[in-house]
Coordinates of N, CA and C in Angstrom, one line a residue:
Chain X
X1 N 0.8 -1.2 0.0 CA 0.0 0.0 0.0 C 0.9 1.2 0.0
X2 N 0.6 2.2 -0.9 CA 1.3 3.4 -1.0 C 1.0 4.3 0.2
X3 N 1.9 5.1 0.6 CA 1.7 5.9 1.8 C 0.7 7.0 1.6
X4 N 0.7 7.6 0.4 CA -0.3 8.6 0.1 C -0.9 8.2 -1.3
X5 N -2.2 8.0 -1.3 CA -2.8 7.6 -2.6 C -3.8 8.6 -3.1
X6 N -3.7 8.8 -4.4 CA -4.7 9.6 -5.1 C -5.1 8.9 -6.3
X7 N -6.4 9.2 -6.8 CA -6.8 8.7 -8.0 C -6.1 9.5 -9.1
X8 N -5.4 8.8 -10.0 CA -4.6 9.5 -11.0 C -5.5 10.3 -12.1
X9 N -6.8 9.9 -12.2 CA -7.6 10.5 -13.1 C -7.3 10.0 -14.5
X10 N -7.6 10.8 -15.6 CA -7.9 12.2 -15.4 C -9.4 12.4 -15.0
X11 N -9.6 13.5 -14.3 CA -10.9 13.9 -13.8 C -11.3 15.1 -14.7
X12 N -12.4 14.9 -15.4 CA -12.8 15.9 -16.3 C -14.2 16.5 -15.8
X13 N -14.2 17.8 -15.7 CA -15.4 18.5 -15.2 C -15.7 19.7 -16.2
X14 N -17.0 20.0 -16.3 CA -17.3 21.2 -17.2 C -17.0 22.5 -16.4
X15 N -16.8 23.5 -17.1 CA -16.5 24.8 -16.5 C -17.7 25.2 -15.7
X16 N -17.4 25.8 -14.5 CA -18.5 26.2 -13.6 C -18.9 25.1 -12.6
X17 N -18.5 23.9 -12.8 CA -18.8 22.8 -11.9 C -17.9 22.7 -10.7
X18 N -18.2 21.8 -9.8 CA -17.4 21.6 -8.6 C -16.5 20.4 -8.9
X19 N -15.2 20.5 -8.7 CA -14.2 19.4 -8.9 C -13.9 18.9 -7.5
X20 N -13.9 17.6 -7.4 CA -13.6 17.0 -6.1 C -12.4 16.1 -6.2
X21 N -11.4 16.4 -5.5 CA -10.1 15.6 -5.5 C -9.9 14.9 -4.2
X22 N -9.5 13.7 -4.2 CA -9.4 12.9 -3.0 C -8.1 12.3 -2.7
X23 N -7.8 12.1 -1.5 CA -6.4 11.6 -1.1 C -6.6 10.8 0.2
X24 N -6.0 9.7 0.3 CA -5.9 8.9 1.5 C -4.5 8.7 1.9
X25 N -4.2 8.5 3.2 CA -2.9 8.3 3.7 C -2.8 7.2 4.7
X26 N -1.7 6.6 4.9 CA -1.6 5.4 5.7 C -1.0 5.7 7.1
X27 N -0.3 6.8 7.3 CA 0.4 7.0 8.6 C -0.6 7.8 9.5
X28 N -1.1 7.2 10.5 CA -2.0 7.9 11.4 C -1.4 9.0 12.2
X29 N 0.0 9.0 12.3 CA 0.7 10.1 13.0 C 0.8 11.3 12.1
X30 N 0.4 11.3 10.9 CA 0.5 12.5 10.1 C -0.2 13.7 10.7
X31 N 0.5 14.9 10.5 CA 0.0 16.1 11.2 C -0.4 17.2 10.3
X32 N 0.1 17.2 9.1 CA -0.1 18.3 8.2 C -0.4 17.8 6.8
X33 N -1.2 18.6 6.1 CA -1.7 18.1 4.8 C -1.8 19.3 3.9
X34 N -1.2 19.0 2.7 CA -1.1 20.1 1.7 C -1.6 19.7 0.4
X35 N -2.1 20.7 -0.3 CA -2.5 20.5 -1.7 C -1.7 21.5 -2.6
X36 N -1.0 20.9 -3.5 CA -0.2 21.6 -4.5 C -0.8 21.5 -5.9
X37 N -0.7 22.5 -6.6 CA -1.1 22.4 -8.1 C 0.2 22.5 -8.9
X38 N 0.2 21.6 -9.9 CA 1.4 21.6 -10.8 C 0.9 21.7 -12.3
X39 N 1.2 22.7 -12.9 CA 1.0 22.8 -14.4 C 2.1 22.1 -15.1
X40 N 1.7 21.6 -16.3 CA 2.7 20.8 -17.1 C 4.0 21.6 -17.3
X41 N 5.1 20.9 -16.9 CA 6.4 21.5 -17.1 C 6.8 22.5 -16.0
X42 N 5.9 22.7 -15.0 CA 6.2 23.7 -14.0 C 6.4 23.0 -12.7
X43 N 6.8 23.8 -11.7 CA 7.0 23.2 -10.3 C 5.7 23.3 -9.5
X44 N 5.6 22.5 -8.5 CA 4.4 22.6 -7.7 C 4.2 23.9 -7.0
X45 N 3.0 24.4 -6.9 CA 2.7 25.6 -6.2 C 1.6 25.3 -5.1
X46 N 1.8 25.9 -3.9 CA 0.9 25.6 -2.9 C -0.5 26.2 -3.1
X47 N -1.5 25.4 -2.9 CA -2.9 25.9 -2.9 C -3.4 26.1 -1.5
X48 N -3.3 25.1 -0.7 CA -3.8 25.1 0.6 C -3.1 24.2 1.5
X49 N -3.2 24.4 2.8 CA -2.8 23.5 3.8 C -3.9 23.4 4.9
X50 N -3.9 22.2 5.6 CA -4.9 22.0 6.6 C -4.3 21.1 7.7
X51 N -4.5 21.4 8.9 CA -3.9 20.7 10.0 C -5.0 20.0 10.9
X52 N -6.2 20.6 10.9 CA -7.2 20.1 11.9 C -8.4 19.5 11.1
X53 N -9.1 18.6 11.8 CA -10.2 18.0 11.2 C -11.3 19.1 10.8
X54 N -12.0 18.8 9.7 CA -13.0 19.7 9.3 C -12.7 20.3 8.0
X55 N -13.3 21.5 7.7 CA -13.2 22.2 6.5 C -12.4 23.4 6.6
X56 N -11.7 23.8 5.6 CA -10.9 25.1 5.5 C -11.2 25.6 4.1
X57 N -11.7 26.9 4.1 CA -12.0 27.5 2.8 C -11.1 28.6 2.5
X58 N -10.8 28.7 1.2 CA -9.9 29.9 0.8 C -10.4 30.2 -0.7
X59 N -11.2 31.2 -0.8 CA -11.8 31.5 -2.1 C -12.6 30.4 -2.7
X60 N -12.2 29.9 -3.9 CA -13.0 28.8 -4.5 C -12.6 27.5 -4.0
X61 N -11.6 27.4 -3.2 CA -11.0 26.1 -2.7 C -11.4 25.8 -1.3
X62 N -11.8 24.6 -1.1 CA -12.1 24.1 0.3 C -11.3 22.8 0.5
X63 N -10.5 22.7 1.5 CA -9.9 21.5 1.9 C -10.7 20.9 3.1
X64 N -10.8 19.6 3.0 CA -11.5 18.8 4.0 C -10.6 17.7 4.6
X65 N -10.5 17.6 5.9 CA -9.7 16.6 6.5 C -10.5 15.8 7.5
X66 N -10.3 14.5 7.4 CA -10.9 13.6 8.4 C -9.8 12.6 8.8
X67 N -9.2 12.9 10.0 CA -8.1 12.1 10.4 C -8.5 10.7 10.8
X68 N -9.8 10.5 11.3 CA -10.2 9.2 11.7 C -10.3 8.2 10.5
X69 N -10.7 8.8 9.3 CA -10.7 8.0 8.1 C -9.5 8.1 7.3
X70 N -8.5 9.0 7.7 CA -7.3 9.1 7.0 C -7.5 9.6 5.6
X71 N -8.3 10.7 5.5 CA -8.8 11.1 4.2 C -8.7 12.6 4.2
X72 N -8.2 13.1 3.1 CA -8.2 14.6 2.8 C -8.7 14.8 1.4
X73 N -9.4 15.9 1.3 CA -10.0 16.2 -0.1 C -9.8 17.7 -0.4
X74 N -9.9 18.0 -1.6 CA -9.9 19.4 -2.1 C -11.1 19.6 -3.0
X75 N -11.9 20.6 -2.7 CA -13.0 20.9 -3.6 C -12.7 22.2 -4.3
X76 N -12.9 22.3 -5.6 CA -12.8 23.5 -6.3 C -14.1 23.9 -6.9
X77 N -14.6 25.0 -6.4 CA -15.9 25.5 -6.9 C -15.8 26.3 -8.1
X78 N -16.8 26.4 -8.9 CA -16.8 27.3 -10.1 C -15.5 27.0 -10.9
X79 N -15.3 25.8 -11.2 CA -14.0 25.4 -11.9 C -13.9 26.2 -13.2
X80 N -12.6 26.5 -13.4 CA -12.3 27.3 -14.6 C -11.2 26.5 -15.5
X81 N -11.2 26.7 -16.8 CA -10.2 26.0 -17.6 C -8.8 26.2 -17.1
X82 N -8.5 27.4 -16.4 CA -7.2 27.6 -15.9 C -6.9 26.8 -14.7
X83 N -7.9 26.1 -14.1 CA -7.6 25.1 -13.0 C -7.1 23.8 -13.5
X84 N -7.1 23.6 -14.8 CA -6.6 22.3 -15.4 C -5.2 22.2 -15.1
X85 N -4.9 21.1 -14.4 CA -3.5 20.9 -13.9 C -3.5 19.6 -13.2
X86 N -2.3 19.2 -12.7 CA -2.2 18.0 -11.8 C -2.2 18.5 -10.4
X87 N -3.0 17.9 -9.5 CA -3.1 18.3 -8.1 C -2.4 17.2 -7.3
X88 N -1.5 17.7 -6.5 CA -0.7 16.8 -5.7 C -1.1 16.9 -4.2
X89 N -1.4 15.8 -3.6 CA -1.6 15.8 -2.2 C -0.3 15.4 -1.5
X90 N 0.0 16.2 -0.4 CA 1.2 15.9 0.3 C 0.9 15.9 1.8
X91 N 1.6 14.9 2.5 CA 1.3 14.7 3.9 C 2.6 14.8 4.7
X92 N 2.5 15.6 5.7 CA 3.7 15.8 6.6 C 3.6 14.9 7.9
X93 N 4.7 14.4 8.3 CA 4.7 13.5 9.4 C 4.9 14.2 10.7
X94 N 5.5 13.5 11.7 CA 5.6 14.0 13.0 C 6.9 14.7 13.3
X95 N 7.8 14.6 12.3 CA 9.1 15.2 12.6 C 9.3 16.5 11.9
X96 N 10.3 16.6 11.1 CA 10.8 17.9 10.7 C 10.1 18.5 9.5
X97 N 9.2 17.8 8.9 CA 8.5 18.4 7.8 C 8.7 17.8 6.5
X98 N 9.3 16.6 6.4 CA 9.4 15.9 5.2 C 8.0 15.6 4.7
X99 N 7.8 15.8 3.4 CA 6.5 15.6 2.8 C 6.5 14.3 2.0
X100 N 5.4 13.6 2.1 CA 5.2 12.4 1.3 C 4.1 12.8 0.3
X101 N 4.4 12.6 -1.0 CA 3.4 13.1 -2.0 C 2.7 11.9 -2.6
X102 N 1.5 12.1 -3.0 CA 0.7 11.2 -3.8 C 1.2 11.3 -5.3
X103 N 0.7 10.5 -6.1 CA 1.0 10.5 -7.5 C 0.4 11.7 -8.3
X104 N -0.6 12.3 -7.7 CA -1.2 13.4 -8.3 C -2.5 13.0 -9.1
X105 N -3.4 13.9 -9.2 CA -4.7 13.7 -10.0 C -4.7 14.8 -11.1
X106 N -4.8 14.3 -12.3 CA -4.9 15.2 -13.4 C -6.4 15.7 -13.5
X107 N -6.5 17.0 -13.5 CA -7.8 17.6 -13.6 C -7.9 18.4 -14.9
X108 N -9.0 18.1 -15.7 CA -9.2 18.9 -16.9 C -10.6 19.6 -16.8
X109 N -10.6 20.9 -16.9 CA -11.9 21.6 -16.9 C -12.1 22.1 -18.3
X110 N -13.2 21.6 -18.9 CA -13.5 21.9 -20.3 C -14.6 23.0 -20.4
X111 N -14.4 23.9 -21.3 CA -15.4 25.0 -21.5 C -16.8 24.5 -21.9
Chain K
X1 N 9.5 39.1 -2.3 CA 10.9 38.7 -2.3 C 11.1 37.6 -3.3
X2 N 12.4 37.3 -3.6 CA 12.8 36.3 -4.5 C 12.4 34.9 -4.0
X3 N 12.0 34.0 -4.9 CA 11.7 32.7 -4.5 C 12.9 31.8 -4.5
X4 N 12.6 30.5 -4.5 CA 13.7 29.5 -4.6 C 14.2 29.5 -6.0
X5 N 15.5 29.5 -6.2 CA 16.0 29.5 -7.6 C 16.9 28.2 -7.7
X6 N 16.9 27.7 -8.9 CA 17.7 26.5 -9.2 C 18.4 26.7 -10.5
X7 N 19.6 26.1 -10.6 CA 20.4 26.1 -11.8 C 21.2 24.8 -12.0
X8 N 21.4 24.4 -13.2 CA 20.8 24.9 -14.4 C 19.3 24.6 -14.5
X9 N 18.6 25.2 -15.4 CA 17.2 24.8 -15.6 C 17.1 23.5 -16.4
X10 N 18.0 23.3 -17.3 CA 18.0 22.0 -18.0 C 19.5 21.5 -18.1
X11 N 19.7 20.2 -18.1 CA 21.0 19.7 -18.2 C 20.9 18.4 -18.9
X12 N 21.7 18.3 -20.0 CA 21.8 17.1 -20.8 C 23.2 16.6 -20.6
X13 N 23.4 15.3 -20.2 CA 24.7 14.8 -20.0 C 24.8 13.3 -20.5
X14 N 25.9 12.9 -20.7 CA 26.2 11.5 -21.1 C 26.3 10.6 -19.9
X15 N 25.8 9.4 -20.1 CA 25.9 8.3 -19.1 C 27.4 8.2 -18.6
X16 N 27.5 8.2 -17.3 CA 28.9 8.1 -16.7 C 29.5 9.4 -16.3
X17 N 28.9 10.5 -16.7 CA 29.4 11.8 -16.3 C 28.9 12.2 -15.0
X18 N 29.6 13.1 -14.3 CA 29.1 13.7 -13.1 C 28.3 15.0 -13.4
X19 N 27.3 15.3 -12.5 CA 26.6 16.5 -12.7 C 26.4 17.2 -11.3
X20 N 26.3 18.5 -11.3 CA 26.0 19.2 -10.1 C 24.8 20.1 -10.3
X21 N 23.9 20.0 -9.4 CA 22.7 20.8 -9.5 C 22.7 21.8 -8.3
X22 N 22.3 23.0 -8.5 CA 22.4 24.0 -7.5 C 21.0 24.5 -7.1
X23 N 20.8 24.8 -5.8 CA 19.6 25.4 -5.2 C 19.9 26.6 -4.3
X24 N 19.2 27.6 -4.6 CA 19.4 28.8 -3.7 C 18.0 29.1 -3.1
X25 N 17.9 28.8 -1.8 CA 16.6 28.9 -1.1 C 16.2 30.3 -0.9
X26 N 14.9 30.5 -0.5 CA 14.4 31.8 -0.1 C 15.3 32.3 1.1
X27 N 15.6 33.5 1.0 CA 16.5 34.1 2.1 C 15.8 34.0 3.5
X28 N 16.7 33.4 4.4 CA 16.2 33.2 5.7 C 15.6 31.9 6.0
X29 N 15.3 31.1 5.0 CA 14.8 29.8 5.2 C 15.9 28.8 5.6
X30 N 15.6 28.2 6.8 CA 16.7 27.4 7.4 C 16.6 25.9 6.9
X31 N 15.4 25.5 6.5 CA 15.2 24.1 6.0 C 15.2 24.1 4.5
X32 N 15.9 23.1 4.0 CA 16.0 22.9 2.5 C 15.8 21.4 2.2
X33 N 15.0 21.2 1.2 CA 14.7 19.8 0.8 C 15.0 19.6 -0.7
X34 N 15.4 18.4 -1.1 CA 15.6 18.0 -2.4 C 14.6 16.9 -2.7
X35 N 13.9 17.0 -3.8 CA 13.0 16.0 -4.3 C 13.3 15.6 -5.7
X36 N 12.8 14.5 -6.2 CA 13.0 14.1 -7.6 C 11.6 13.7 -8.1
X37 N 11.4 14.1 -9.4 CA 10.1 13.8 -10.0 C 10.4 13.1 -11.4
X38 N 10.2 11.9 -11.5 CA 10.4 11.2 -12.7 C 9.1 11.3 -13.6
X39 N 9.2 11.1 -14.9 CA 8.1 11.3 -15.8 C 6.9 10.6 -15.3
X40 N 5.8 11.4 -15.1 CA 4.5 10.8 -14.8 C 4.4 10.3 -13.3
X41 N 5.4 10.6 -12.5 CA 5.5 10.1 -11.2 C 5.3 11.3 -10.2
X42 N 5.0 10.9 -9.0 CA 4.9 11.9 -7.9 C 6.3 12.3 -7.5
X43 N 6.4 13.2 -6.5 CA 7.6 13.7 -6.0 C 8.2 12.7 -5.0
X44 N 9.5 12.4 -5.1 CA 10.2 11.5 -4.3 C 11.2 12.2 -3.4
X45 N 11.1 12.1 -2.1 CA 12.0 12.8 -1.2 C 13.4 12.3 -1.4
X46 N 14.4 13.2 -1.4 CA 15.8 12.7 -1.5 C 16.6 13.0 -0.2
X47 N 16.6 14.3 0.3 CA 17.4 14.7 1.4 C 16.9 16.0 2.0
X48 N 17.1 16.1 3.3 CA 16.7 17.3 4.0 C 17.8 17.9 4.7
X49 N 17.9 19.3 4.7 CA 19.0 20.0 5.4 C 18.3 20.9 6.4
X50 N 18.9 21.0 7.6 CA 18.6 22.0 8.5 C 19.9 22.8 8.8
X51 N 19.9 24.0 8.4 CA 21.2 24.7 8.4 C 22.1 23.9 7.4
X52 N 23.3 23.7 7.8 CA 24.3 23.0 7.0 C 24.3 21.5 7.2
X53 N 23.6 21.0 8.1 CA 23.6 19.6 8.4 C 22.4 18.9 7.7
X54 N 22.6 17.6 7.5 CA 21.6 16.8 6.8 C 21.1 15.7 7.7
X55 N 20.1 15.9 8.5 CA 19.6 14.9 9.4 C 19.0 13.7 8.8
X56 N 18.5 13.9 7.5 CA 17.8 12.8 6.9 C 18.3 12.7 5.4
X57 N 19.0 11.7 5.1 CA 19.5 11.4 3.8 C 18.8 10.2 3.2
X58 N 17.8 9.7 3.8 CA 17.2 8.4 3.6 C 16.7 8.2 2.2
X59 N 16.4 9.3 1.5 CA 15.8 9.2 0.2 C 16.9 9.1 -1.0
X60 N 18.1 9.4 -0.7 CA 19.1 9.3 -1.7 C 19.2 7.9 -2.3
X61 N 19.0 7.7 -3.6 CA 18.9 6.4 -4.2 C 20.1 5.5 -4.1
X62 N 21.3 6.1 -4.1 CA 22.5 5.3 -4.1 C 23.6 6.2 -3.6
X63 N 24.8 5.6 -3.5 CA 25.9 6.3 -3.0 C 26.5 7.2 -4.1
X64 N 25.9 7.1 -5.3 CA 26.3 8.0 -6.4 C 25.8 9.4 -6.1
X65 N 24.8 9.5 -5.3 CA 24.1 10.8 -5.0 C 24.7 11.4 -3.7
X66 N 25.0 12.7 -3.7 CA 25.4 13.3 -2.5 C 25.0 14.8 -2.5
X67 N 24.9 15.4 -1.4 CA 24.5 16.8 -1.4 C 25.2 17.5 -0.2
X68 N 25.4 18.8 -0.4 CA 25.9 19.6 0.7 C 25.2 21.0 0.7
X69 N 25.4 21.6 1.8 CA 24.8 23.0 1.9 C 25.8 23.8 2.7
X70 N 26.1 24.9 2.2 CA 27.1 25.8 2.8 C 26.5 27.1 3.3
X71 N 27.0 27.6 4.4 CA 26.6 28.9 4.8 C 25.1 29.0 5.2
X72 N 24.5 27.8 5.4 CA 23.1 27.8 5.7 C 22.2 28.3 4.5
X73 N 22.8 28.3 3.3 CA 22.0 28.9 2.2 C 22.1 27.9 1.0
X74 N 23.0 28.2 0.1 CA 23.0 27.4 -1.2 C 23.3 25.9 -0.9
X75 N 22.6 25.1 -1.7 CA 22.9 23.7 -1.6 C 23.2 23.1 -3.0
X76 N 24.0 22.1 -3.0 CA 24.4 21.5 -4.3 C 24.1 20.0 -4.2
X77 N 23.4 19.5 -5.2 CA 23.2 18.0 -5.3 C 24.1 17.5 -6.4
X78 N 24.9 16.5 -6.0 CA 25.9 16.0 -7.0 C 25.5 14.5 -7.3
X79 N 25.5 14.2 -8.6 CA 25.2 12.9 -9.0 C 26.5 12.4 -9.8
X80 N 27.1 11.4 -9.3 CA 28.3 10.8 -9.9 C 28.0 9.7 -10.9
X81 N 28.7 9.6 -11.9 CA 28.6 8.4 -12.8 C 27.1 8.3 -13.2
X82 N 26.5 9.3 -13.8 CA 25.1 9.3 -14.0 C 24.7 8.1 -14.9
X83 N 23.4 7.7 -14.6 CA 22.8 6.6 -15.3 C 21.5 7.1 -16.0
X84 N 21.0 6.4 -16.9 CA 19.8 6.8 -17.6 C 18.6 6.9 -16.7
X85 N 18.6 6.1 -15.7 CA 17.5 6.1 -14.7 C 17.5 7.3 -13.8
X86 N 18.6 8.1 -13.9 CA 18.7 9.3 -13.1 C 17.9 10.5 -13.8
X87 N 17.5 10.3 -15.0 CA 16.8 11.3 -15.8 C 15.5 11.6 -15.0
X88 N 15.3 12.9 -14.7 CA 14.2 13.3 -13.9 C 14.2 14.8 -13.8
X89 N 13.2 15.4 -13.1 CA 13.3 16.8 -12.7 C 13.6 16.8 -11.2
X90 N 14.7 17.5 -10.9 CA 15.1 17.6 -9.5 C 14.6 18.9 -9.0
X91 N 13.8 18.8 -7.9 CA 13.2 20.0 -7.3 C 13.8 20.3 -5.9
X92 N 14.0 21.5 -5.7 CA 14.4 22.0 -4.4 C 13.3 22.8 -3.7
X93 N 13.2 22.6 -2.4 CA 12.2 23.4 -1.7 C 12.8 23.9 -0.4
X94 N 12.3 25.0 0.1 CA 12.7 25.5 1.3 C 11.5 25.9 2.2
X95 N 11.8 26.0 3.5 CA 10.7 26.4 4.4 C 11.4 27.2 5.5
X96 N 10.5 28.0 6.2 CA 11.1 29.0 7.1 C 11.6 28.4 8.4
X97 N 11.1 27.2 8.8 CA 11.5 26.7 10.1 C 11.2 25.2 10.0
X98 N 11.7 24.5 11.0 CA 11.5 23.1 11.1 C 10.1 22.8 11.8
X99 N 9.5 21.8 11.3 CA 8.2 21.4 11.9 C 7.3 20.8 10.9
X100 N 6.5 20.0 11.4 CA 5.6 19.2 10.4 C 4.6 20.2 9.7
X101 N 4.4 21.3 10.3 CA 3.4 22.2 9.6 C 4.0 23.2 8.7
X102 N 5.2 23.3 8.5 CA 5.8 24.4 7.8 C 5.7 24.2 6.3
X103 N 5.2 25.2 5.6 CA 5.0 25.1 4.2 C 6.3 25.1 3.4
X104 N 6.4 24.3 2.5 CA 7.6 24.2 1.6 C 7.3 24.9 0.3
X105 N 8.2 25.7 -0.1 CA 8.1 26.5 -1.4 C 9.1 25.9 -2.4
X106 N 8.6 25.6 -3.6 CA 9.5 24.9 -4.5 C 10.1 25.9 -5.5
X107 N 11.3 25.5 -5.9 CA 12.0 26.1 -7.0 C 11.5 25.6 -8.4
X108 N 11.9 26.1 -9.5 CA 11.5 25.7 -10.8 C 12.0 24.4 -11.3
X109 N 13.0 23.9 -10.6 CA 13.5 22.5 -10.9 C 14.6 22.5 -11.9
X110 N 15.4 21.5 -11.9 CA 16.4 21.2 -13.0 C 16.0 19.9 -13.7
X111 N 15.8 20.1 -15.0 CA 15.4 18.9 -15.8 C 16.7 18.2 -16.3
X112 N 17.0 17.0 -15.8 CA 18.2 16.3 -16.1 C 17.8 15.2 -17.1
X113 N 18.6 15.1 -18.2 CA 18.4 14.1 -19.2 C 19.8 13.4 -19.3
X114 N 19.8 12.1 -19.1 CA 21.1 11.3 -19.2 C 20.9 10.5 -20.4
X115 N 21.8 10.7 -21.4 CA 21.8 10.0 -22.7 C 22.6 8.7 -22.6

């Protein structure tokens, strides 16, 4: 079992719809959770981080964390074609901040 | 302020040659990380620096890989006797402090191609 798992997709949604990206992790001691967006040929850029159970909203993005289920998700409301990218889930452990990444989910938002 | 910078942006080398990849973190960031991303793969942790020391080198694939950091700033990742399987994008990230919750900011990466 991989430490951080994501559905590789591709996930295709129409413009204006809600895109839902999911991630599960195996280490119950994980403390921090990050979503990065990576455009083709570019480096990852941080979208959101979440540390506590529940929801965290930032503009069109909402991160959801459920530690009991070892599950973290990212919702993108009013999806735009510019949101088309690979979304990487990253999990931080109990120590110095090393991140373990999932394989990424490819999202395509079509007009 | 300036972000994480890396050089070169692209490197093509022949199998068996040595290469050096450089990372210049965000000013004041004490933690520095190297990751590798192979085609179609997620990011793979290589090594972590806190200041000039490397408490975790567990991700380095073999003894052909080494890294150092000087002055608590610039880091160099060296790959000796490169192999074709070393071809990947090498990403550097830095963060402002140590801790599980600290956000890492990535540089643009070095795309390494070993022929």
